[in-house]
mmCIF file of C-alpha atoms in Angstrom:
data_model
loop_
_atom_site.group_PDB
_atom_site.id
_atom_site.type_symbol
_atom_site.label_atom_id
_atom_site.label_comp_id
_atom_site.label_asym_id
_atom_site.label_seq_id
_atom_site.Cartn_x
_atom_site.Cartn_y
_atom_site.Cartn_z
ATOM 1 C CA UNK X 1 -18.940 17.347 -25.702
ATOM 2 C CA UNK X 2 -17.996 13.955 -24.247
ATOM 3 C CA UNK X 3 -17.325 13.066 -21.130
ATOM 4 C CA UNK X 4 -14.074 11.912 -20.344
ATOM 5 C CA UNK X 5 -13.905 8.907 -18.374
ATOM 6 C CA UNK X 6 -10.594 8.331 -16.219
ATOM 7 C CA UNK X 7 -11.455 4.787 -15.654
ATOM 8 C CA UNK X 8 -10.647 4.278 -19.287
ATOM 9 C CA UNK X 9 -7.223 5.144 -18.404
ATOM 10 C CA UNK X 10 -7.062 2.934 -14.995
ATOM 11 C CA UNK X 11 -8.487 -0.279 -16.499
ATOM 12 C CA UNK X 12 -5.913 0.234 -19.390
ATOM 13 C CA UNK X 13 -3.203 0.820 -17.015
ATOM 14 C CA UNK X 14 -4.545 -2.046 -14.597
ATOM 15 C CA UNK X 15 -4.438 -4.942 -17.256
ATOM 16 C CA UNK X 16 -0.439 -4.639 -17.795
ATOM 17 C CA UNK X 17 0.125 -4.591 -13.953
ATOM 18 C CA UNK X 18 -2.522 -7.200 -12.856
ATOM 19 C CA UNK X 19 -0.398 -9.382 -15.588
ATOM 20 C CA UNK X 20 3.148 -8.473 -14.148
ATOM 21 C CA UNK X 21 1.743 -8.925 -10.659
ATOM 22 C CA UNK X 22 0.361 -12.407 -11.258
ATOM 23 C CA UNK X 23 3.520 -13.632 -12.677
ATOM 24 C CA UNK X 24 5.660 -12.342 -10.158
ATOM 25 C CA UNK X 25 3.238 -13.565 -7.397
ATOM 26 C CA UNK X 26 2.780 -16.918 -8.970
ATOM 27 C CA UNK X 27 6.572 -17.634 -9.280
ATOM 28 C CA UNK X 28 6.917 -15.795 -5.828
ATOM 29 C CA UNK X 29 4.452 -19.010 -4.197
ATOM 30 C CA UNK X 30 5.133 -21.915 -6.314
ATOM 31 C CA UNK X 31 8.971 -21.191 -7.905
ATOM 32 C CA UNK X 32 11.450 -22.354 -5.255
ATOM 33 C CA UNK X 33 14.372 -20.962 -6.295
ATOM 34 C CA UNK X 34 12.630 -17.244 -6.812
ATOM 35 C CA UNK X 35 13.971 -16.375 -3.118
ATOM 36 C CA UNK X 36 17.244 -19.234 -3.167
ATOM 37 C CA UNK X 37 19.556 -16.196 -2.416
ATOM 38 C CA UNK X 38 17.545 -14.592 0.511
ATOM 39 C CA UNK X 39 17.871 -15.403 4.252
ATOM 40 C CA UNK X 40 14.867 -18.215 5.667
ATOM 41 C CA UNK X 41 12.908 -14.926 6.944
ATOM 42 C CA UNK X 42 12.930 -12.895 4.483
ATOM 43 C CA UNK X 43 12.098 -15.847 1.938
ATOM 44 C CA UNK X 44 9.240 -16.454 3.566
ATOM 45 C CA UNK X 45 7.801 -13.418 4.295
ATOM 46 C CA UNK X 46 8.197 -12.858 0.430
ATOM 47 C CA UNK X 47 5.913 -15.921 -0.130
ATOM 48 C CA UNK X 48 3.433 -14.815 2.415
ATOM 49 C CA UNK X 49 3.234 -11.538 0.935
ATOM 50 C CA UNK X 50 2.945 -12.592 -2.500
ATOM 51 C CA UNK X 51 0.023 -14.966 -1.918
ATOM 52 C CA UNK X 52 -1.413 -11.746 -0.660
ATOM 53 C CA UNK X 53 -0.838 -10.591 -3.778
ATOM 54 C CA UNK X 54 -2.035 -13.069 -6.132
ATOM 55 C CA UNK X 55 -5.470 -13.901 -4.404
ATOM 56 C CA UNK X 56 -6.591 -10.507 -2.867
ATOM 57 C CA UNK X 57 -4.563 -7.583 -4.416
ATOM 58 C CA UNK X 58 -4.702 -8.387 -8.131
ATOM 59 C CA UNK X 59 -8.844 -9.671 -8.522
ATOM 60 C CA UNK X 60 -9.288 -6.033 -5.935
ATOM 61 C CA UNK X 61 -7.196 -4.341 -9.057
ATOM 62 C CA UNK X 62 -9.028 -5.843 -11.572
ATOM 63 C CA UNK X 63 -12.399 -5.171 -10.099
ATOM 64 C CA UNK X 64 -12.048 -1.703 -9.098
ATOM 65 C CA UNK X 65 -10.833 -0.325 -12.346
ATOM 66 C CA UNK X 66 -13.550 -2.464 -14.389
ATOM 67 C CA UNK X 67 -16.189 -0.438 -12.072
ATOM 68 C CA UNK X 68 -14.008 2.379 -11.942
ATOM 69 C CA UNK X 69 -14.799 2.156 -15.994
ATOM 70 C CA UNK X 70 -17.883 2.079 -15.229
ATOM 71 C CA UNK X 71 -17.892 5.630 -13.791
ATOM 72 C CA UNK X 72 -17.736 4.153 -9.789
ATOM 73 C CA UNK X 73 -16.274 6.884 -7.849
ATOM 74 C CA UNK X 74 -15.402 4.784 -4.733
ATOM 75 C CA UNK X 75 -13.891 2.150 -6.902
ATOM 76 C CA UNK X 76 -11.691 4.679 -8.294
ATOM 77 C CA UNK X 77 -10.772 5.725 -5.124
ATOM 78 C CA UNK X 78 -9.898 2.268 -3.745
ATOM 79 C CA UNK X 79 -7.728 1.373 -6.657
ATOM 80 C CA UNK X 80 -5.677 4.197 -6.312
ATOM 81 C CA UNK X 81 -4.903 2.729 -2.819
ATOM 82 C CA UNK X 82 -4.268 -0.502 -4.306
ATOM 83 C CA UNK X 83 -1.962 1.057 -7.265
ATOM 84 C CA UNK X 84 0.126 3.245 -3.856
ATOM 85 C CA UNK X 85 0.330 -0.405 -2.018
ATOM 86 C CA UNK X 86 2.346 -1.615 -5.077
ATOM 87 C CA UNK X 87 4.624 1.070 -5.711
ATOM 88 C CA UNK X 88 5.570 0.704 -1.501
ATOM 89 C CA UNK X 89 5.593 -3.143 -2.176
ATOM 90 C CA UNK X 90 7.488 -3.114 -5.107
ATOM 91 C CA UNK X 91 10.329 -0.472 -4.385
ATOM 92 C CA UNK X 92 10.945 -3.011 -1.630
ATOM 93 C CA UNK X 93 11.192 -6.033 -3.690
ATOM 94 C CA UNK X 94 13.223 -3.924 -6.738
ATOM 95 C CA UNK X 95 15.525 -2.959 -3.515
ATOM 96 C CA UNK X 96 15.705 -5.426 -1.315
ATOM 97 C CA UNK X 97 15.470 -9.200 -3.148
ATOM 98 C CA UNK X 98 18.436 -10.220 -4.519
ATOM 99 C CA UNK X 99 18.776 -10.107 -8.434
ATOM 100 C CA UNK X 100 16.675 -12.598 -9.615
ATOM 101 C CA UNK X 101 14.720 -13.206 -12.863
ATOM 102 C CA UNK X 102 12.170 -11.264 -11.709
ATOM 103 C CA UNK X 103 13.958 -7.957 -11.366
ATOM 104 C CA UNK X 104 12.712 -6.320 -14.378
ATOM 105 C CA UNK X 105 8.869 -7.864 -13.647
ATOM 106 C CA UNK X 106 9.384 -6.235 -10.220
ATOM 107 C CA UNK X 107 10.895 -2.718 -11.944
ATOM 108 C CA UNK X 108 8.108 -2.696 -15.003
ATOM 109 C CA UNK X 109 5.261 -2.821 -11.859
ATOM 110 C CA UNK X 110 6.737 -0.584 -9.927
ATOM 111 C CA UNK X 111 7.207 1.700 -12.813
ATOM 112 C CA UNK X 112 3.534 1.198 -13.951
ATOM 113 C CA UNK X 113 2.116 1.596 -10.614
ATOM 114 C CA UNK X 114 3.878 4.988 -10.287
ATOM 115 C CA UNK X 115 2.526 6.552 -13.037
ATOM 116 C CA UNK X 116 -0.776 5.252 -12.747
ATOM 117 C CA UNK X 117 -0.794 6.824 -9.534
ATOM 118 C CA UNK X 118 0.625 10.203 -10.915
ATOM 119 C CA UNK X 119 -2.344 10.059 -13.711
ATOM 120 C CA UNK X 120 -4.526 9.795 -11.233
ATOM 121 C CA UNK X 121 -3.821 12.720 -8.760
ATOM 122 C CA UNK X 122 -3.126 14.807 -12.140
ATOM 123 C CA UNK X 123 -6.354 13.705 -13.671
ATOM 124 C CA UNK X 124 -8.382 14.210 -10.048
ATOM 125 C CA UNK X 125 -6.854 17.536 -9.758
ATOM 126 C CA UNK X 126 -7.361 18.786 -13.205
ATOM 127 C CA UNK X 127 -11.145 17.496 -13.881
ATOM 128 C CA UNK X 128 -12.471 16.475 -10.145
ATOM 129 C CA UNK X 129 -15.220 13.399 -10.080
ATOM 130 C CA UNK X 130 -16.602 14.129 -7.004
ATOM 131 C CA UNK X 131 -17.902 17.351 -4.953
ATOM 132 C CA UNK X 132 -16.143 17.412 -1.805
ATOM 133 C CA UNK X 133 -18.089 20.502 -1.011
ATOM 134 C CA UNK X 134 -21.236 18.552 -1.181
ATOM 135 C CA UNK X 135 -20.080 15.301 0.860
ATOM 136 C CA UNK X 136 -21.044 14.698 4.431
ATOM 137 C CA UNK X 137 -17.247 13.290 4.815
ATOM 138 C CA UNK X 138 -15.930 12.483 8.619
ATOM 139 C CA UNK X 139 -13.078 15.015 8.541
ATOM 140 C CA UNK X 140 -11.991 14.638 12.138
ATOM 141 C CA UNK X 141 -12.365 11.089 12.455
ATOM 142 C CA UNK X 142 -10.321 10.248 9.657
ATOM 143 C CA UNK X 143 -7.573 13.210 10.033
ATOM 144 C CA UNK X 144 -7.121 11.946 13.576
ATOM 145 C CA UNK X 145 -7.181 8.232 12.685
ATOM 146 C CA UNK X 146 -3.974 9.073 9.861
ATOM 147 C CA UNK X 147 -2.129 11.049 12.600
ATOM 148 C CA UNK X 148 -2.509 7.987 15.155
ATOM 149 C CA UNK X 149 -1.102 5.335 12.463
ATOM 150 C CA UNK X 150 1.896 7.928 12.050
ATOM 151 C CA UNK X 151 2.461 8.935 15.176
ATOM 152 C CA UNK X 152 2.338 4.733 16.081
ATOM 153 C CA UNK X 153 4.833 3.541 13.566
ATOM 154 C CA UNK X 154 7.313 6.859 14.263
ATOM 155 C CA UNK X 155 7.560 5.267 17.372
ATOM 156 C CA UNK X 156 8.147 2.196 16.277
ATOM 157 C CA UNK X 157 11.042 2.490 13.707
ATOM 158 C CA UNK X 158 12.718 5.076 15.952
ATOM 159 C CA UNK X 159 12.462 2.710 18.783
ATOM 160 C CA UNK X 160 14.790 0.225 16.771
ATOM 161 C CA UNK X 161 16.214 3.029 14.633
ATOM 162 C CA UNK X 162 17.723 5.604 17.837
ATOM 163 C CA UNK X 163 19.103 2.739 20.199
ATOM 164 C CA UNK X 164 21.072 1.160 17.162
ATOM 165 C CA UNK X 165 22.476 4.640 16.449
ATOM 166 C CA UNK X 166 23.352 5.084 19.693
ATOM 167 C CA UNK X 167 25.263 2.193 20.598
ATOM 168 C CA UNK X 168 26.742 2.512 17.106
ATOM 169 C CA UNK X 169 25.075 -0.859 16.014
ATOM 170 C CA UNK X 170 23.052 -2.164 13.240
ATOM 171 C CA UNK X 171 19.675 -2.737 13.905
ATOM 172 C CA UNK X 172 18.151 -6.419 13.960
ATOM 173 C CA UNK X 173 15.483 -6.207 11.446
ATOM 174 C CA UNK X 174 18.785 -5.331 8.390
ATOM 175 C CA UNK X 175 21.223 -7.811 10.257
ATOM 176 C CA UNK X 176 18.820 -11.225 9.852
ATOM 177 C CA UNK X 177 17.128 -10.145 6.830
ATOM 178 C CA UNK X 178 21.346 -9.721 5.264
ATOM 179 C CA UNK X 179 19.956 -6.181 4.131
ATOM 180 C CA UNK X 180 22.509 -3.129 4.001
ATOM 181 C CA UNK X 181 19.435 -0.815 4.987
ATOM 182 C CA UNK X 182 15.948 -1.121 6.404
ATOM 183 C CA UNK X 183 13.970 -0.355 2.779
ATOM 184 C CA UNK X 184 10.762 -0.300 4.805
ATOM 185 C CA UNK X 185 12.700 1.867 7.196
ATOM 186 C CA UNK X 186 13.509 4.240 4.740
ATOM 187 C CA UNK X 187 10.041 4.652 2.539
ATOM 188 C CA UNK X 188 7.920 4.726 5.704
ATOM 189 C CA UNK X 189 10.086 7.605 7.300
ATOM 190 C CA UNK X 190 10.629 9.542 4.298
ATOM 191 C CA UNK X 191 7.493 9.155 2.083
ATOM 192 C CA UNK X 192 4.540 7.260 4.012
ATOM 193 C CA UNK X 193 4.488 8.833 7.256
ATOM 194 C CA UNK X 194 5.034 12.199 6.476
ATOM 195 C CA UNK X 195 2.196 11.771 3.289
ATOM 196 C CA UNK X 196 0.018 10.193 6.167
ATOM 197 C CA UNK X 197 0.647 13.526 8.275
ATOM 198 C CA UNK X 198 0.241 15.615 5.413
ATOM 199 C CA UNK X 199 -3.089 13.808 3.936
ATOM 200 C CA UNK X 200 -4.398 14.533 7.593
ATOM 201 C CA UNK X 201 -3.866 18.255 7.718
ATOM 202 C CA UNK X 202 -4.900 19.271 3.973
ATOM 203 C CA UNK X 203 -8.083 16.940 4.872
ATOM 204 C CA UNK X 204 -8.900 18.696 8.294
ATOM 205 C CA UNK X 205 -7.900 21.849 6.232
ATOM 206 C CA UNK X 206 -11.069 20.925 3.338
ATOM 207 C CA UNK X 207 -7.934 21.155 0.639
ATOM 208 C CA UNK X 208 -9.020 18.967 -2.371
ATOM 209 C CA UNK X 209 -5.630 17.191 -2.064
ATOM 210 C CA UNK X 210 -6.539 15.808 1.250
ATOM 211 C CA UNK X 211 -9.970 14.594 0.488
ATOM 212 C CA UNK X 212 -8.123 12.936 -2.415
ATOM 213 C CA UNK X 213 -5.546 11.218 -1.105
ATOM 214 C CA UNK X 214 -7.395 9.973 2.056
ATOM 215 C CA UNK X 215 -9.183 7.120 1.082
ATOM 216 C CA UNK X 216 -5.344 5.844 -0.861
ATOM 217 C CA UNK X 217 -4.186 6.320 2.408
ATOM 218 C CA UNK X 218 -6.661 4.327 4.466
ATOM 219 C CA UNK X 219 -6.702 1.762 1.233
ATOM 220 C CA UNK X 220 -3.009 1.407 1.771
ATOM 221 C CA UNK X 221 -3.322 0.726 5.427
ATOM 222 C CA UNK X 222 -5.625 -2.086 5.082
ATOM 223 C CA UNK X 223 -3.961 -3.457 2.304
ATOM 224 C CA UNK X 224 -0.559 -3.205 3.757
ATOM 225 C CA UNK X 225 -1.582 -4.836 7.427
ATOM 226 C CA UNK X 226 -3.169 -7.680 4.864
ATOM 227 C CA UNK X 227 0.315 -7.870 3.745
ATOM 228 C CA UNK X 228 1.925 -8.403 7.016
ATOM 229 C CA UNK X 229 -0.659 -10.566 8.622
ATOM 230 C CA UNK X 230 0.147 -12.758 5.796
ATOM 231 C CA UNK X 231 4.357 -12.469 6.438
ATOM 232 C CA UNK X 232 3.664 -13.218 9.984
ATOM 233 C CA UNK X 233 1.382 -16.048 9.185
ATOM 234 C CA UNK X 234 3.611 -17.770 6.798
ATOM 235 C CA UNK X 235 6.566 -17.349 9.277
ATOM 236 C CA UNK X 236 4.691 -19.419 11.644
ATOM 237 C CA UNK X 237 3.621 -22.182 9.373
ATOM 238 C CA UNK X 238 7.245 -22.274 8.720
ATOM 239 C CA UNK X 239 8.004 -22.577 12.046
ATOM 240 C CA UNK X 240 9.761 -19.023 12.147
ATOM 241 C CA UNK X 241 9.635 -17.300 15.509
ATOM 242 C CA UNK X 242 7.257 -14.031 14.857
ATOM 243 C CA UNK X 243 5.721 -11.510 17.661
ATOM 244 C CA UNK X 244 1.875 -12.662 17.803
ATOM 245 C CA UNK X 245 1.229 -9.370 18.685
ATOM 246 C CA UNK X 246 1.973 -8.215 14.933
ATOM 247 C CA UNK X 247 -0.753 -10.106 13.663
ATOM 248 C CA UNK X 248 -3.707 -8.438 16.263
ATOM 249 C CA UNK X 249 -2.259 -5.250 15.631
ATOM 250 C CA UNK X 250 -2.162 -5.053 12.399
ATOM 251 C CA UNK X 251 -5.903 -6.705 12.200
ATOM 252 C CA UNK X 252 -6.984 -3.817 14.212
ATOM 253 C CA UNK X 253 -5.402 -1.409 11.897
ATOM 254 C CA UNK X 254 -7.354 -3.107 8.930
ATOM 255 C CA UNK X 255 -10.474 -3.093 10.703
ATOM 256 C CA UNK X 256 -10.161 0.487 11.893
ATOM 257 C CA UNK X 257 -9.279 1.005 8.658
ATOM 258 C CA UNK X 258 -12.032 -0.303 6.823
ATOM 259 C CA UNK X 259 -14.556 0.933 8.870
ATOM 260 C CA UNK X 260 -13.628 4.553 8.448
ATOM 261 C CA UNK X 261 -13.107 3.707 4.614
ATOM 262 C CA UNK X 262 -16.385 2.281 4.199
ATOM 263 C CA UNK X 263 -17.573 5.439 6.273
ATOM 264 C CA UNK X 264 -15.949 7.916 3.979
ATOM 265 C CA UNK X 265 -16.828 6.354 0.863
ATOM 266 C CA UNK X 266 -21.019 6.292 2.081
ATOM 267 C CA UNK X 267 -20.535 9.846 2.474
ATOM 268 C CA UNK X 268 -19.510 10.931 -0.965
ATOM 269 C CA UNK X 269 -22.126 12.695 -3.084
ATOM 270 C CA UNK X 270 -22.178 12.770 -7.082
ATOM 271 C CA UNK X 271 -20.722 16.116 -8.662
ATOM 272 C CA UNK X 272 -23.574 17.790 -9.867
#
């Protein structure tokens, strides 16, 4: 009987996106008029985050489902992190960018990236690569590590989120980006934070689930503060006033992040 290979699937599904996401990215950098209707701020971030995009996220999606083809189990695992960074990225950009002629580039990745994800827990679920049983994974470390990032940005969206509410105002981030919500407001508080919570107790719990969706999580994270570190350093080549701060905390995430990545994906033993 052959073996089925679920990085057949991946670098299938990767080609399309890695297409979309270059021409998005590309017009994104080097298009003017691809953010005309969006405030200075949000313009640029969108720049910064798409050179992000076009010179580390789509070679790292290329690469990991080619070796993921080639029957890597860590690469696997790493590009579905990079396919959950686009569906966050691009339900923000299908949300909040004004139509553009983009739109349905941003809708087909999004809409790719979603189900590639999907295949991928069904797939992992259904015919598992790896023996969790039989990997020396650091359970603790990286349950506790999720619930810090959640517990940290909690605080920080309600700390905008409450006073606004309070005083019956709108908060700052949706006034000077011209936004009628917060979209990374509203993804991080209803999907992200409580997945990152979740991920943490089915891991400390040994549920295959949480051992799954893990390394997306700590994938995400590293790709995500890549992301902003990029907004905030575009802002300031612009000459937009951004919180330095942003930048070290966010390169401490990544570290932290890819430390215990690296860490988890050493300890991963072949199925038998």
């Amino acid at each position: 009987m052959t073996e089925k290979n679920p990085g057949k699937i991946a670098l299938a599904l990767s080609l399309p996106v890695s297409v979309l996401l270059i021409i998005a990215s590309y017009f994104g950098v080097f298009i003017e008029n691809t953010y005309s209707r969006e405030t200075l701020t949000l313009a640029t971030q969108g720049i910064g985050q798409d050179i992000v995009n076009l010179f580390i996220i789509s070679p790292l999606l290329l690469i990991t489902s080619f070796l993921a083809y080639k029957k890597s189990k860590a690469a696997m695992l790493i590009w579905s992190g990079a396919i959950f960074y686009l569906i966050y990225s691009y339900a923000i950009y299908t949300f909040a960018i004004h139509f553009n002629s983009l739109f349905i580039v941003y809708c087909f990745i999004l809409g790719l990236s979603f189900y590639s994800f999907m295949y991928f827990i069904l797939s992992q679920i259904k015919e598992p690569v790896i023996d969790w049983d039989s990997s020396n994974i650091p359970i603790k470390t990286v349950s506790v590590f999720l619930i810090v990032i959640a517990i940290l940005f909690y605080f920080l969206w309600l700390s905008e989120i409450i006073p606004a509410l309070i005083k019956n105002e709108i908060p700052k981030s949706i006034t000077e980006n011209g936004l009628l919500t917060n979209p990374v407001h509203v993804l991080d508080l209803s999907v992200v934070l409580p997945g990152l919570l979740i991920t943490a107790i089915f891991l400390s719990n040994k549920k295959s689930l949480g051992f799954l969706l893990a390394p997306a999580m700590l994938m995400f994270c590293i790709l995500m503060s890549l992301a902003i570190d990029g907004m905030v350093i575009a802002m300031r080549m612009k000459g937009i006033e951004s919180d330095v701060s942003l930048t070290i905390i966010f390169g401490f995430i990544t570290l932290m992040s890819t430390i215990i990545l690296v860490t988890f994906l050493k300890s991963i033993k072949k199925k038998e």
